[in-house]
Coordinates of C-alpha atoms in Angstrom, one line a residue:
Chain A
M1 CA -48.4 -2.0 56.7
N2 CA -49.8 -2.7 60.2
N3 CA -53.1 -2.5 58.7
K4 CA -52.2 -5.5 56.1
I5 CA -51.0 -7.9 58.8
R6 CA -54.3 -7.8 60.8
Q7 CA -56.3 -8.1 57.6
N8 CA -54.8 -10.7 55.7
P9 CA -55.3 -13.3 58.5
R10 CA -58.7 -12.4 58.7
L11 CA -59.6 -13.3 54.7
S12 CA -57.2 -15.9 54.9
D13 CA -59.2 -17.3 58.2
V14 CA -62.3 -17.0 56.1
L15 CA -61.1 -18.9 52.7
I16 CA -60.5 -22.1 55.2
M17 CA -63.4 -21.9 56.9
I18 CA -65.2 -22.0 53.3
F19 CA -62.9 -24.7 52.3
I20 CA -63.5 -26.6 55.4
G21 CA -67.5 -26.2 55.4
I22 CA -67.5 -26.9 51.5
T23 CA -65.6 -30.2 52.9
V24 CA -67.9 -31.0 55.7
I25 CA -71.1 -30.3 53.2
I26 CA -69.6 -33.1 50.9
S27 CA -69.3 -35.4 53.8
I28 CA -72.5 -35.2 55.0
L29 CA -74.9 -34.6 51.5
P30 CA -75.0 -37.8 50.7
F31 CA -76.4 -38.7 53.9
L32 CA -79.0 -36.2 54.0
N33 CA -79.7 -36.7 50.1
I34 CA -80.8 -40.6 51.1
I35 CA -82.7 -39.5 53.8
A36 CA -84.8 -37.3 52.0
V37 CA -85.1 -39.9 49.5
S38 CA -86.5 -42.4 52.4
L39 CA -88.9 -39.7 53.6
S40 CA -90.7 -38.6 50.3
S41 CA -93.5 -39.6 48.1
K42 CA -92.9 -41.7 45.1
E43 CA -94.5 -39.0 42.8
A44 CA -91.2 -36.8 44.2
I45 CA -89.0 -39.4 43.6
I46 CA -90.2 -40.1 40.1
S47 CA -90.1 -36.6 39.1
D48 CA -86.4 -36.0 40.5
K49 CA -87.2 -33.3 42.8
V50 CA -85.5 -34.8 45.8
T51 CA -82.6 -33.1 47.0
I52 CA -82.0 -32.6 50.7
F53 CA -85.2 -31.9 51.3
P54 CA -88.0 -34.5 51.7
R55 CA -90.9 -33.9 49.4
G56 CA -94.3 -35.3 49.7
F57 CA -93.2 -36.2 53.3
N58 CA -94.2 -39.7 54.0
I59 CA -92.8 -42.9 55.9
E60 CA -94.3 -45.2 53.6
S61 CA -90.8 -46.9 53.0
Y62 CA -89.9 -47.2 56.4
K63 CA -92.7 -49.3 57.0
L64 CA -92.5 -51.6 54.4
V65 CA -89.0 -52.0 56.1
F66 CA -90.0 -52.1 59.5
A67 CA -93.0 -54.8 58.4
D68 CA -89.9 -56.8 56.8
I69 CA -89.6 -59.5 59.3
R70 CA -86.5 -60.6 57.8
M71 CA -85.3 -57.1 58.0
L72 CA -85.8 -56.9 61.7
K73 CA -84.6 -60.2 62.5
S74 CA -81.3 -59.7 60.2
M75 CA -80.8 -56.4 62.8
G76 CA -81.1 -58.4 65.6
L77 CA -78.9 -60.9 64.8
T78 CA -76.3 -58.7 63.8
I79 CA -76.3 -56.7 67.5
V80 CA -76.3 -60.2 69.2
L81 CA -73.8 -61.0 66.7
T82 CA -72.0 -58.0 67.0
L83 CA -71.7 -58.1 71.1
I84 CA -70.7 -61.5 71.2
Y85 CA -67.9 -61.0 68.9
T86 CA -66.3 -58.0 70.9
V87 CA -66.5 -59.4 74.0
L88 CA -64.4 -62.5 72.8
S89 CA -61.9 -60.8 70.7
M90 CA -61.5 -58.3 73.6
I91 CA -60.7 -61.5 76.0
M92 CA -58.4 -63.3 73.2
S93 CA -56.7 -59.7 72.8
I94 CA -56.2 -59.4 76.1
C95 CA -55.1 -62.6 76.9
A96 CA -52.5 -62.6 74.4
A97 CA -51.3 -58.6 74.6
Y98 CA -50.7 -59.3 78.2
P99 CA -47.9 -62.3 78.2
L100 CA -46.2 -60.7 75.2
T101 CA -45.2 -57.6 77.6
K102 CA -43.3 -59.7 80.1
D103 CA -39.6 -59.9 79.7
N104 CA -39.5 -63.7 81.7
L105 CA -41.8 -65.2 79.0
K106 CA -39.5 -67.5 77.1
G107 CA -40.3 -67.1 73.4
R108 CA -41.5 -63.3 73.4
S109 CA -39.8 -62.5 70.4
F110 CA -40.9 -65.9 68.3
F111 CA -44.7 -65.3 69.9
S112 CA -44.6 -61.4 68.5
M113 CA -43.4 -62.1 65.1
L114 CA -45.5 -64.9 64.7
I115 CA -48.3 -62.9 65.1
I116 CA -47.0 -59.6 63.6
F117 CA -46.3 -61.7 60.3
T118 CA -49.8 -62.6 59.8
M119 CA -50.0 -58.9 58.9
F120 CA -48.0 -59.4 56.0
F121 CA -48.9 -62.2 54.2
S122 CA -51.7 -64.5 54.6
G123 CA -52.8 -68.4 52.8
G124 CA -55.5 -66.5 50.7
M125 CA -59.0 -66.1 50.2
I126 CA -59.6 -69.8 49.2
P127 CA -57.4 -72.0 51.7
E128 CA -59.5 -70.1 54.2
Y129 CA -62.4 -70.8 52.7
L130 CA -61.7 -74.7 52.3
L131 CA -60.5 -74.8 56.4
V132 CA -64.1 -72.9 57.4
K133 CA -65.3 -75.9 55.5
E134 CA -63.6 -78.4 56.4
L135 CA -64.0 -77.2 60.3
G136 CA -68.0 -77.8 59.5
M137 CA -68.5 -73.7 60.3
L138 CA -70.2 -73.0 56.9
D139 CA -73.6 -71.9 57.5
S140 CA -73.3 -71.0 60.9
L141 CA -72.6 -68.2 62.9
T142 CA -69.4 -69.3 64.5
S143 CA -68.2 -69.0 60.8
L144 CA -68.6 -65.1 61.4
I145 CA -66.9 -64.8 64.9
V146 CA -64.0 -67.5 65.0
P147 CA -62.0 -66.8 62.0
G148 CA -61.3 -63.6 62.4
M149 CA -61.5 -63.1 65.9
I150 CA -58.4 -61.6 66.7
S151 CA -56.9 -58.7 65.0
A152 CA -53.2 -58.2 64.7
F153 CA -53.2 -54.7 64.6
N154 CA -55.4 -54.2 67.3
L155 CA -53.1 -56.6 69.4
I156 CA -50.1 -54.6 68.6
I157 CA -51.9 -51.5 69.5
L158 CA -53.3 -53.5 73.2
R159 CA -49.7 -54.5 73.6
T160 CA -47.9 -51.2 73.1
F161 CA -50.4 -49.9 75.7
F162 CA -49.6 -52.5 78.2
T163 CA -45.5 -51.7 77.8
S164 CA -46.7 -48.2 78.6
I165 CA -48.3 -48.7 82.2
P166 CA -45.4 -48.0 84.9
P167 CA -43.6 -51.5 86.0
S168 CA -43.5 -50.6 89.4
L169 CA -47.0 -51.0 89.6
E170 CA -46.8 -54.4 88.9
E171 CA -43.8 -55.4 90.9
S172 CA -45.4 -54.2 94.1
A173 CA -48.3 -56.7 93.1
Y174 CA -45.7 -59.0 92.7
L175 CA -44.1 -58.9 95.7
D176 CA -47.4 -58.8 97.9
G177 CA -47.7 -62.5 96.1
S178 CA -50.5 -61.6 93.1
S179 CA -49.9 -63.8 90.7
H180 CA -50.3 -62.7 86.4
I181 CA -54.1 -63.1 86.6
V182 CA -54.7 -61.4 89.2
T183 CA -52.1 -58.9 88.7
L184 CA -53.8 -58.5 84.9
T185 CA -57.6 -58.2 86.0
K186 CA -56.8 -56.1 89.3
I187 CA -54.1 -54.0 88.4
V188 CA -53.3 -53.6 84.7
L189 CA -56.9 -53.9 82.7
P190 CA -58.3 -51.1 85.2
L191 CA -55.6 -48.7 84.4
S192 CA -56.2 -49.6 80.4
L193 CA -60.0 -48.9 80.1
P194 CA -59.7 -46.2 77.6
V195 CA -57.7 -48.4 75.3
L196 CA -60.0 -51.3 75.9
A197 CA -62.8 -48.9 75.4
T198 CA -61.6 -47.9 72.1
L199 CA -60.3 -51.3 70.5
S200 CA -63.8 -52.5 71.8
L201 CA -65.3 -49.8 69.5
F202 CA -63.0 -51.2 66.8
Y203 CA -63.7 -54.7 67.1
A204 CA -67.4 -53.8 66.8
V205 CA -67.3 -51.3 63.8
S206 CA -65.7 -53.9 62.0
R207 CA -68.1 -56.9 63.0
W208 CA -70.8 -54.6 62.1
N209 CA -69.8 -53.3 58.9
T210 CA -68.0 -56.6 57.5
Y211 CA -70.0 -58.7 54.8
M212 CA -67.4 -60.0 53.2
D213 CA -67.3 -63.1 55.4
A214 CA -70.7 -63.3 55.4
L215 CA -71.0 -63.6 51.5
F216 CA -68.5 -66.4 51.6
Y217 CA -69.7 -68.4 54.1
I218 CA -73.5 -68.0 54.8
T219 CA -76.0 -69.1 52.5
N220 CA -78.8 -69.9 55.1
S221 CA -80.9 -66.9 54.7
N222 CA -81.6 -66.7 58.0
L223 CA -78.5 -66.1 59.2
Y224 CA -77.8 -63.0 57.3
P225 CA -76.2 -60.3 58.9
I226 CA -77.5 -57.0 58.1
Q227 CA -75.1 -55.6 55.8
L228 CA -75.6 -59.0 53.3
K229 CA -79.3 -58.1 53.9
L230 CA -78.8 -55.1 52.6
Y231 CA -76.6 -55.7 50.1
Q232 CA -79.2 -57.8 48.4
V233 CA -81.8 -54.8 48.9
V234 CA -79.2 -52.3 47.3
M235 CA -77.1 -54.0 45.1
N236 CA -79.3 -56.6 43.3
S237 CA -81.8 -54.0 42.7
M238 CA -79.0 -51.6 41.6
V239 CA -77.8 -54.4 38.9
T240 CA -81.3 -54.8 37.4
D241 CA -81.6 -50.7 37.1
L242 CA -78.3 -50.4 35.4
T243 CA -79.2 -52.8 32.9
A244 CA -83.1 -51.7 33.0
Q245 CA -85.4 -50.5 29.8
E246 CA -87.6 -47.6 30.5
G247 CA -90.6 -50.0 30.6
A248 CA -89.5 -50.6 34.5
M249 CA -89.8 -47.3 35.8
Q250 CA -92.9 -47.7 37.7
T251 CA -91.2 -50.7 39.7
E252 CA -88.2 -49.3 40.0
V253 CA -88.9 -45.9 41.6
I254 CA -90.7 -47.7 44.6
A255 CA -87.8 -49.7 44.9
E256 CA -86.2 -46.4 45.2
G257 CA -87.8 -45.3 48.5
I258 CA -87.6 -49.0 49.8
K259 CA -83.6 -48.7 49.1
A260 CA -83.0 -45.4 50.4
A261 CA -85.1 -46.7 54.0
S262 CA -83.0 -50.0 54.2
I263 CA -79.6 -48.0 54.2
M264 CA -80.9 -45.5 56.7
F265 CA -82.4 -48.3 58.6
A266 CA -79.1 -50.1 59.0
T267 CA -76.6 -46.6 59.6
I268 CA -79.2 -45.4 62.1
P269 CA -77.7 -47.6 64.8
I270 CA -73.9 -46.2 63.7
L271 CA -75.5 -42.4 63.6
I272 CA -76.9 -43.0 67.0
V273 CA -74.0 -44.2 69.0
Y274 CA -71.4 -42.4 66.8
P275 CA -71.4 -38.9 68.5
W276 CA -70.9 -40.6 72.1
L277 CA -68.4 -42.6 71.0
Q278 CA -66.3 -40.4 68.9
R279 CA -63.6 -39.4 71.7
Y280 CA -62.9 -43.3 72.1
F281 CA -62.2 -43.6 68.2
V282 CA -59.8 -40.6 68.3
S283 CA -58.1 -41.9 71.0
G284 CA -57.7 -44.7 69.7
A285 CA -56.6 -43.7 66.4
M286 CA -53.6 -41.6 68.4
V287 CA -52.7 -45.2 70.1
G288 CA -52.5 -46.5 66.9
A289 CA -50.9 -44.0 64.9
V290 CA -48.0 -43.9 68.1
K291 CA -47.1 -47.5 67.2
E292 CA -45.8 -46.6 63.8
Chain B
M1 CA -31.3 -66.9 88.0
N2 CA -28.2 -69.0 87.6
Q3 CA -26.5 -66.8 89.4
S4 CA -28.8 -67.2 92.5
I5 CA -28.6 -70.8 92.1
A6 CA -24.7 -71.1 92.4
E7 CA -24.8 -68.7 95.3
S8 CA -27.2 -70.8 97.5
K9 CA -24.6 -74.1 96.1
T10 CA -22.0 -72.1 97.7
K11 CA -23.0 -70.8 100.8
G12 CA -25.2 -73.6 102.2
L13 CA -28.1 -74.9 103.6
P14 CA -30.5 -71.4 104.5
P15 CA -30.8 -70.2 101.1
K16 CA -31.2 -73.8 99.5
T17 CA -34.7 -74.4 101.4
I18 CA -35.9 -71.1 100.4
K19 CA -34.5 -70.9 96.7
P20 CA -36.4 -73.9 95.0
K21 CA -39.9 -72.7 96.4
R22 CA -38.9 -68.7 95.0
I23 CA -37.9 -70.8 91.7
A24 CA -41.2 -73.2 91.8
K25 CA -42.9 -69.8 92.1
G26 CA -41.8 -68.4 89.0
I27 CA -42.3 -71.2 87.0
W28 CA -46.0 -71.2 88.3
K29 CA -46.3 -67.4 87.4
D30 CA -44.8 -67.9 83.8
Y31 CA -47.1 -71.1 83.6
Q32 CA -50.2 -68.5 83.8
L33 CA -48.3 -66.2 81.3
Y34 CA -48.4 -69.3 78.6
L35 CA -51.5 -70.7 79.9
L36 CA -52.7 -66.9 78.4
L37 CA -51.4 -67.5 75.2
L38 CA -52.6 -70.5 74.7
L39 CA -55.8 -70.1 72.9
P40 CA -54.5 -66.5 70.6
I41 CA -51.7 -68.6 69.5
A42 CA -53.7 -71.9 68.5
Y43 CA -56.3 -69.2 67.0
F44 CA -53.3 -67.8 64.8
I45 CA -51.7 -71.0 64.2
I46 CA -54.9 -72.7 63.0
F47 CA -57.0 -69.4 61.2
K48 CA -53.4 -67.7 59.6
Y49 CA -50.8 -70.8 59.7
V50 CA -53.1 -73.9 58.8
P51 CA -54.5 -71.6 55.2
M52 CA -50.9 -70.5 54.6
Y53 CA -50.4 -74.3 54.4
G54 CA -53.5 -74.6 52.2
A55 CA -52.2 -72.6 49.8
G56 CA -49.8 -75.6 48.8
I57 CA -53.2 -76.5 46.4
A58 CA -51.9 -73.9 44.3
F59 CA -49.3 -76.6 43.4
Q60 CA -52.3 -79.2 43.2
D61 CA -54.8 -80.4 41.2
Y62 CA -57.1 -80.1 44.1
S63 CA -59.8 -82.2 44.7
I64 CA -62.4 -81.1 47.4
F65 CA -62.9 -85.1 48.3
K66 CA -59.4 -86.0 48.5
G67 CA -58.4 -82.8 50.7
V68 CA -54.8 -80.8 50.5
S69 CA -53.0 -84.0 52.0
G70 CA -54.7 -86.4 49.6
S71 CA -54.4 -84.2 46.1
E72 CA -52.0 -84.7 43.2
W73 CA -49.0 -82.2 43.2
I74 CA -48.9 -80.8 39.9
G75 CA -45.7 -78.4 40.0
F76 CA -46.4 -75.0 38.5
E77 CA -48.9 -76.0 36.2
N78 CA -52.0 -73.9 37.9
F79 CA -49.4 -71.0 37.6
K80 CA -48.9 -71.3 33.8
E81 CA -52.7 -71.6 33.2
L82 CA -52.8 -68.5 35.2
F83 CA -49.9 -66.3 33.4
A84 CA -51.4 -67.7 30.1
M85 CA -55.0 -66.1 30.8
S86 CA -55.5 -62.8 29.2
Q87 CA -57.9 -61.9 32.0
F88 CA -55.0 -62.4 34.2
Y89 CA -53.0 -59.2 33.1
T90 CA -56.5 -56.9 33.1
V91 CA -56.8 -57.9 36.6
V92 CA -53.4 -57.5 38.1
R93 CA -53.3 -54.2 35.8
N94 CA -56.5 -52.8 37.3
T95 CA -54.9 -53.4 41.1
L96 CA -51.9 -51.6 40.5
L97 CA -54.0 -49.2 38.7
L98 CA -56.6 -48.5 41.4
N99 CA -54.0 -48.6 44.0
L100 CA -51.8 -46.3 42.7
L101 CA -54.2 -43.7 41.6
D102 CA -55.8 -43.8 45.1
L103 CA -52.5 -43.3 46.7
I104 CA -52.2 -40.3 44.4
V105 CA -55.4 -38.9 45.3
S106 CA -56.5 -40.0 48.8
F107 CA -52.8 -39.9 50.0
P108 CA -52.6 -36.0 50.2
A109 CA -56.5 -35.2 51.0
P110 CA -55.9 -35.9 54.9
I111 CA -52.5 -33.8 55.0
I112 CA -54.5 -30.7 53.1
L113 CA -57.5 -31.5 55.3
A114 CA -55.4 -31.5 58.4
L115 CA -53.5 -28.3 57.8
M116 CA -56.7 -26.3 57.3
L117 CA -58.3 -27.7 60.3
N118 CA -55.3 -27.1 62.3
E119 CA -55.6 -23.0 61.2
L120 CA -59.4 -22.9 62.0
R121 CA -59.5 -20.7 65.2
I122 CA -63.1 -21.2 65.8
V123 CA -63.3 -23.8 68.4
W124 CA -67.0 -25.3 68.0
F125 CA -66.8 -25.2 64.4
K126 CA -63.3 -27.0 64.5
K127 CA -65.0 -29.4 66.6
I128 CA -68.4 -30.1 64.7
S129 CA -66.4 -30.3 61.2
Q130 CA -64.5 -33.2 62.6
T131 CA -67.4 -35.0 64.2
I132 CA -69.2 -35.1 60.5
L133 CA -65.6 -35.6 58.6
Y134 CA -64.8 -38.4 60.8
L135 CA -68.4 -40.0 60.3
P136 CA -67.7 -41.4 56.5
H137 CA -65.3 -43.9 58.0
F138 CA -67.8 -45.8 60.0
I139 CA -70.2 -46.7 56.5
S140 CA -70.1 -50.0 55.8
W141 CA -69.0 -50.4 51.8
I142 CA -72.6 -51.9 51.2
I143 CA -73.9 -48.7 52.6
I144 CA -71.3 -46.3 50.5
G145 CA -72.1 -48.6 47.4
G146 CA -75.5 -47.4 48.2
L147 CA -75.3 -43.8 48.7
V148 CA -73.0 -43.8 45.7
Y149 CA -75.8 -45.3 43.5
Q150 CA -78.0 -42.8 45.0
I151 CA -75.8 -39.8 44.0
F152 CA -74.6 -40.6 40.9
S153 CA -77.5 -42.9 39.2
N154 CA -78.4 -41.5 35.8
K155 CA -82.0 -41.6 36.2
G156 CA -82.9 -39.7 39.4
G157 CA -79.2 -39.1 41.3
L158 CA -79.0 -36.4 42.8
V159 CA -75.6 -35.1 40.5
N160 CA -77.1 -35.6 37.4
N161 CA -80.1 -34.0 38.3
M162 CA -78.1 -31.3 39.2
I163 CA -76.1 -31.3 36.3
V164 CA -79.2 -31.4 33.7
A165 CA -80.9 -28.5 35.7
L166 CA -77.8 -26.8 34.6
G167 CA -78.5 -27.2 31.2
F168 CA -76.2 -30.2 30.3
D169 CA -76.1 -34.1 29.6
T170 CA -76.5 -36.5 32.0
V171 CA -73.1 -38.1 32.7
P172 CA -72.9 -42.0 32.6
F173 CA -71.1 -42.1 36.2
L174 CA -71.8 -45.8 36.9
T175 CA -71.6 -47.4 33.9
E176 CA -68.9 -45.9 31.9
K177 CA -65.3 -46.9 32.7
N178 CA -63.6 -43.9 32.9
H179 CA -66.3 -41.8 34.5
W180 CA -66.9 -44.5 37.3
L181 CA -62.9 -44.6 37.8
L182 CA -63.7 -41.1 39.0
V183 CA -66.3 -41.7 41.4
Y184 CA -64.3 -44.9 42.9
L185 CA -61.3 -42.7 43.5
G186 CA -63.6 -39.8 44.9
T187 CA -65.4 -42.3 47.0
G188 CA -62.3 -43.5 48.4
V189 CA -61.2 -39.9 49.3
W190 CA -64.7 -38.9 50.4
Q191 CA -64.3 -42.3 53.0
S192 CA -61.0 -41.9 54.5
A193 CA -59.6 -38.1 54.4
G194 CA -61.2 -37.2 57.4
W195 CA -60.5 -39.6 59.5
G196 CA -56.9 -39.7 57.7
T197 CA -56.7 -36.1 59.2
I198 CA -55.9 -37.7 63.4
I199 CA -52.8 -38.7 62.5
Y200 CA -51.2 -35.6 60.7
L201 CA -53.0 -33.1 63.5
A202 CA -51.6 -35.4 66.3
A203 CA -48.2 -34.8 64.5
L204 CA -49.0 -31.4 64.6
T205 CA -49.5 -30.8 67.9
G206 CA -45.9 -32.0 68.6
I207 CA -44.5 -29.1 66.6
N208 CA -42.3 -26.2 68.7
K209 CA -44.5 -23.1 69.3
E210 CA -41.5 -21.2 69.8
L211 CA -40.6 -21.8 66.0
Y212 CA -44.0 -20.3 65.2
E213 CA -43.2 -17.0 67.6
A214 CA -39.5 -17.0 66.0
A215 CA -41.0 -16.7 62.7
E216 CA -43.5 -13.9 63.3
V217 CA -40.8 -11.8 64.7
D218 CA -39.1 -12.4 61.6
G219 CA -42.3 -11.0 59.9
A220 CA -43.2 -14.1 58.6
G221 CA -46.8 -14.6 57.3
R222 CA -49.8 -17.5 57.9
W223 CA -48.8 -19.0 54.5
R224 CA -45.3 -18.9 54.7
K225 CA -45.2 -20.2 58.0
M226 CA -47.4 -23.7 57.2
W227 CA -44.9 -23.7 54.5
N228 CA -41.5 -23.5 56.5
I229 CA -42.6 -24.7 59.4
T230 CA -45.4 -26.8 59.8
L231 CA -45.0 -29.1 56.6
P232 CA -40.9 -29.9 57.6
G233 CA -42.5 -30.9 60.8
I234 CA -45.1 -33.2 59.8
R235 CA -42.2 -34.3 57.0
S236 CA -41.3 -37.7 58.8
T237 CA -45.0 -39.1 59.4
I238 CA -45.8 -38.1 56.2
V239 CA -43.2 -40.2 55.0
V240 CA -43.9 -43.2 57.4
M241 CA -47.5 -42.9 56.2
L242 CA -46.2 -42.9 52.4
I243 CA -44.0 -46.0 52.9
L244 CA -47.0 -47.9 54.5
A245 CA -49.4 -47.4 52.1
L246 CA -46.3 -48.3 49.4
G247 CA -46.4 -51.4 50.9
K248 CA -50.2 -52.2 50.5
I249 CA -49.9 -51.3 46.9
M250 CA -50.8 -54.9 45.5
T251 CA -53.1 -55.8 48.2
I252 CA -56.6 -54.2 47.3
G253 CA -59.4 -54.9 49.4
F254 CA -62.6 -56.8 48.7
E255 CA -65.5 -54.9 49.8
R256 CA -65.2 -51.6 48.0
P257 CA -64.2 -52.8 44.4
F258 CA -66.8 -55.6 44.8
V259 CA -69.5 -53.6 45.9
M260 CA -68.7 -50.2 43.5
G261 CA -68.2 -52.3 40.4
N262 CA -70.7 -53.5 38.1
A263 CA -70.9 -55.5 35.0
L264 CA -70.6 -52.7 32.4
V265 CA -67.3 -51.0 34.1
M266 CA -65.5 -54.6 34.6
D267 CA -62.7 -53.8 32.3
Y268 CA -61.3 -51.4 35.4
A269 CA -63.4 -53.0 38.5
E270 CA -62.1 -56.2 38.1
V271 CA -59.5 -56.8 40.9
I272 CA -57.8 -59.6 42.2
S273 CA -59.5 -60.1 45.1
T274 CA -63.2 -59.9 43.2
F275 CA -61.2 -62.2 40.6
V276 CA -60.4 -64.8 43.3
Y277 CA -63.9 -64.8 44.4
K278 CA -65.0 -65.5 41.3
V279 CA -63.0 -68.0 39.9
G280 CA -62.7 -69.7 43.4
L281 CA -66.0 -69.9 45.2
Q282 CA -68.2 -68.9 42.2
S283 CA -66.6 -71.4 40.0
A284 CA -64.7 -73.7 42.2
Q285 CA -61.7 -74.0 40.4
F286 CA -59.8 -73.7 43.8
S287 CA -56.4 -74.7 42.6
L288 CA -56.2 -71.8 40.3
A289 CA -57.6 -69.2 42.3
T290 CA -55.4 -69.9 45.2
A291 CA -52.4 -69.5 42.8
M292 CA -53.9 -66.2 41.8
G293 CA -54.3 -65.4 45.4
L294 CA -50.4 -66.8 46.6
F295 CA -49.2 -65.2 43.6
Q296 CA -50.5 -61.3 45.5
A297 CA -49.4 -62.5 48.4
L298 CA -45.9 -62.7 47.6
V299 CA -45.8 -59.8 45.3
G300 CA -47.7 -58.1 48.3
L301 CA -44.8 -59.3 50.9
V302 CA -42.0 -57.7 48.7
F303 CA -43.6 -54.5 48.6
V304 CA -43.8 -54.7 52.2
I305 CA -40.2 -55.8 52.4
G306 CA -38.6 -53.2 50.0
S307 CA -40.6 -50.0 51.3
N308 CA -39.3 -51.1 55.0
A309 CA -35.9 -50.9 53.7
I310 CA -36.3 -48.0 51.7
A311 CA -38.1 -46.6 55.4
K312 CA -34.8 -47.7 57.0
K313 CA -32.4 -46.2 54.6
M314 CA -34.1 -42.9 55.0
G315 CA -33.8 -43.2 58.6
E316 CA -37.3 -43.9 59.6
P317 CA -38.0 -46.7 62.3
G318 CA -39.6 -48.7 59.7
L319 CA -42.0 -51.7 60.7
W320 CA -39.4 -54.1 62.3

């Protein structure tokens, strides 16, 4: 009996580890496969030999991707775009969240409702497009920054965090004659660094990954962010592949390696920053969870 | 504040000279708050509420030259036209179908995964697993679309290569609608399950440890404890998440179906958002597409209000 109790947990431990292990492998397998394809020779890709290890190792595909000036320009543009967007989004979110925690702000609940309502109802894709068009923002980077500048969801997370700062800290500052803006910058913001880092990351990741607005608003290929550029490389060839005749084999396989290398090209920045930023992601998701 | 003004009036001179200064100071402090709010509120009005007003073109014969104010009002004509289209019903059906199946498949996945992760004893293994499991959440749908194509393609896709190696025929994962549906749902689980565990793992840490000790004294095994303590312990989190998911059943993102869909599986892949894009932005039928978007937004709002009401009836805090 005693023996049984000791053995059973061990068996279930192993089962759980196997289950998690398989899930982890499934999570990472697509990346391994695409890395392998991007580093393989054309011959290996044609003969379907590539699994998760490169066959006929070469970096031709990457050479071609890096030789494509437009690809590099898109990447550079996206980095700048992401930085500007993140800074402006954070400033705007802070400006909105802080007053909404103050009791003496008249109409506070009205302003909160005004913001929260936009999470549940919107004018829709077409009126938003027409507005951007009316404002003369089509085909300019402002269309990728301004219309989506504040996320109501992030704003609520920030407001919740500000509310959790002990009011006594702010009160003592007021008694010393400090103004709201000084209190905000000298007391509240330094105490909020973890949540500020988290939300910055949420904003940055969403800007980095979103392509929908660029697809709608940008027609000038000089202004394509990396995701839209990638969409052209990956999806255009996908559409032709799916309907392709057998004859187009050779060109298709050449595209295959370039496609894989392009996907990796756009993924590498995320893979580089990801491990370092993971703890912020997680704490941010927790902050968001508390609210709901 | 009123009271102090009244006090200063009755008490005479000294407070009178001090108070107005303080009141002015108070207003000045509030003035800064309004100043901070000015731009964000302007943002919400211009970029969220003006489009709501602009959605009025759903009731107009909208002309791009005349604008919202100049175009002719035609009542519900656009909606009549919309409801007369056979595609309308396909698109609404697909939106509900994809979301409902997604909910059924993707909702339990993070719960199961979180329960398993919670049982892991080896800390380094747990940490590495979590790091890898969260990763797909940070990959754009374009990249995911590329990965999916790479893995499931008929010619040279990893999965089909394996199926062929095992002696079976290739499976048309991307070109036959029922197989495509499986890939679409599987991709959703792949992308969101790991990230979704965070909230449940947080809820799991809140369970009273003494319950487990008591259960162990009573001779309960691991599965028994999981069933009788852990699951009930995160019940309210599960309910809240389910209600939130139900509230979103009518809204479907644009990026995922747009990237994953292709001409051969449009029977399932055409959803409201992609349909609005095609009718509105590609064919320039602005009024018709806006009517579709408005229909979706209104039904979606009903779902949100409805699920919030259910949440409150079940004793959960709800969204407002």
